[in-house]
Amino acid sequence: MSTTNDRLDGAEAIATYLGKKPRWVYQAREQKWPVPIRKREGMGIYAFKSELDSWLQGDDALPHCPST
């Protein structure tokens, strides 16, 4: 279960956590990569650290995703 401290708000926070550039976060959403990044009306883009960590360790992490 995700907690408030687990949440990353905005592309910059998500990108920093993943070691990517903010554009990568938008590209992941636009290209529909299976990255657990969410967007809700009025909330903007957000993700949970625990879900990102699980994704990075799973088979769904995309080896062909650009690193920048």
PDB file of C-alpha atoms in Angstrom:
ATOM      1  CA  MET A   1       0.000   0.000   0.000  1.00  0.00           C
ATOM      2  CA  SER A   2       1.303   3.436  -0.901  1.00  0.00           C
ATOM      3  CA  THR A   3       1.713   6.209   1.614  1.00  0.00           C
ATOM      4  CA  THR A   4       1.897   9.971   1.237  1.00  0.00           C
ATOM      5  CA  ASN A   5       5.697   9.883   1.733  1.00  0.00           C
ATOM      6  CA  ASP A   6       5.873   7.324  -1.061  1.00  0.00           C
ATOM      7  CA  ARG A   7       4.312   9.679  -3.608  1.00  0.00           C
ATOM      8  CA  LEU A   8       6.295  11.682  -6.150  1.00  0.00           C
ATOM      9  CA  ASP A   9       4.441  14.667  -7.610  1.00  0.00           C
ATOM     10  CA  GLY A  10       5.383  15.999 -11.021  1.00  0.00           C
ATOM     11  CA  ALA A  11       7.617  14.908 -13.852  1.00  0.00           C
ATOM     12  CA  GLU A  12      10.706  16.474 -12.318  1.00  0.00           C
ATOM     13  CA  ALA A  13      10.383  14.558  -9.035  1.00  0.00           C
ATOM     14  CA  ILE A  14       9.712  11.290 -10.852  1.00  0.00           C
ATOM     15  CA  ALA A  15      12.601  11.849 -13.266  1.00  0.00           C
ATOM     16  CA  THR A  16      15.009  12.694 -10.460  1.00  0.00           C
ATOM     17  CA  TYR A  17      14.018   9.553  -8.574  1.00  0.00           C
ATOM     18  CA  LEU A  18      14.596   7.412 -11.681  1.00  0.00           C
ATOM     19  CA  GLY A  19      17.775   9.199 -12.744  1.00  0.00           C
ATOM     20  CA  LYS A  20      16.138  10.398 -15.962  1.00  0.00           C
ATOM     21  CA  LYS A  21      15.248  13.754 -17.465  1.00  0.00           C
ATOM     22  CA  PRO A  22      11.706  15.120 -17.056  1.00  0.00           C
ATOM     23  CA  ARG A  23      11.071  14.679 -20.800  1.00  0.00           C
ATOM     24  CA  TRP A  24      11.535  10.911 -20.333  1.00  0.00           C
ATOM     25  CA  VAL A  25       8.561  10.864 -17.936  1.00  0.00           C
ATOM     26  CA  TYR A  26       6.322  12.579 -20.498  1.00  0.00           C
ATOM     27  CA  GLN A  27       7.627  10.323 -23.250  1.00  0.00           C
ATOM     28  CA  ALA A  28       6.852   7.225 -21.160  1.00  0.00           C
ATOM     29  CA  ARG A  29       3.241   8.396 -20.858  1.00  0.00           C
ATOM     30  CA  GLU A  30       2.924   9.436 -24.503  1.00  0.00           C
ATOM     31  CA  GLN A  31       4.398   6.170 -25.783  1.00  0.00           C
ATOM     32  CA  LYS A  32       2.309   4.136 -23.293  1.00  0.00           C
ATOM     33  CA  TRP A  33       5.342   2.378 -21.839  1.00  0.00           C
ATOM     34  CA  PRO A  34       4.343   0.149 -18.906  1.00  0.00           C
ATOM     35  CA  VAL A  35       5.867   2.526 -16.359  1.00  0.00           C
ATOM     36  CA  PRO A  36       3.653   3.092 -13.278  1.00  0.00           C
ATOM     37  CA  ILE A  37       3.271   6.838 -13.828  1.00  0.00           C
ATOM     38  CA  ARG A  38      -0.226   8.192 -13.406  1.00  0.00           C
ATOM     39  CA  LYS A  39      -2.083  11.305 -14.428  1.00  0.00           C
ATOM     40  CA  ARG A  40      -5.379  12.550 -13.081  1.00  0.00           C
ATOM     41  CA  GLU A  41      -7.345  15.648 -13.883  1.00  0.00           C
ATOM     42  CA  GLY A  42      -6.473  18.301 -11.325  1.00  0.00           C
ATOM     43  CA  MET A  43      -3.640  16.219  -9.857  1.00  0.00           C
ATOM     44  CA  GLY A  44      -1.119  16.230 -12.677  1.00  0.00           C
ATOM     45  CA  ILE A  45       1.478  13.510 -13.113  1.00  0.00           C
ATOM     46  CA  TYR A  46       2.446  11.444 -10.106  1.00  0.00           C
ATOM     47  CA  ALA A  47       3.936   8.100  -9.178  1.00  0.00           C
ATOM     48  CA  PHE A  48       4.708   6.062  -6.103  1.00  0.00           C
ATOM     49  CA  LYS A  49       8.294   5.162  -5.236  1.00  0.00           C
ATOM     50  CA  SER A  50       7.306   1.633  -4.203  1.00  0.00           C
ATOM     51  CA  GLU A  51       5.625   0.985  -7.565  1.00  0.00           C
ATOM     52  CA  LEU A  52       8.562   2.430  -9.509  1.00  0.00           C
ATOM     53  CA  ASP A  53      10.980   0.267  -7.501  1.00  0.00           C
ATOM     54  CA  SER A  54       8.921  -2.847  -8.243  1.00  0.00           C
ATOM     55  CA  TRP A  55       8.735  -1.920 -11.923  1.00  0.00           C
ATOM     56  CA  LEU A  56      12.499  -1.413 -12.120  1.00  0.00           C
ATOM     57  CA  GLN A  57      13.093  -4.874 -10.678  1.00  0.00           C
ATOM     58  CA  GLY A  58      10.458  -6.599 -12.791  1.00  0.00           C
ATOM     59  CA  ASP A  59      10.411  -7.948 -16.301  1.00  0.00           C
ATOM     60  CA  ASP A  60       8.252  -5.003 -17.439  1.00  0.00           C
ATOM     61  CA  ALA A  61      11.166  -2.540 -17.200  1.00  0.00           C
ATOM     62  CA  LEU A  62      11.895  -1.669 -20.782  1.00  0.00           C
ATOM     63  CA  PRO A  63      15.475  -2.333 -21.863  1.00  0.00           C
ATOM     64  CA  HIS A  64      14.889  -0.283 -25.018  1.00  0.00           C
ATOM     65  CA  CYS A  65      13.718   2.848 -23.191  1.00  0.00           C
ATOM     66  CA  PRO A  66      16.051   5.767 -23.766  1.00  0.00           C
ATOM     67  CA  SER A  67      18.039   6.640 -20.671  1.00  0.00           C
ATOM     68  CA  THR A  68      17.539  10.365 -21.195  1.00  0.00           C
TER      69      THR A  68
END
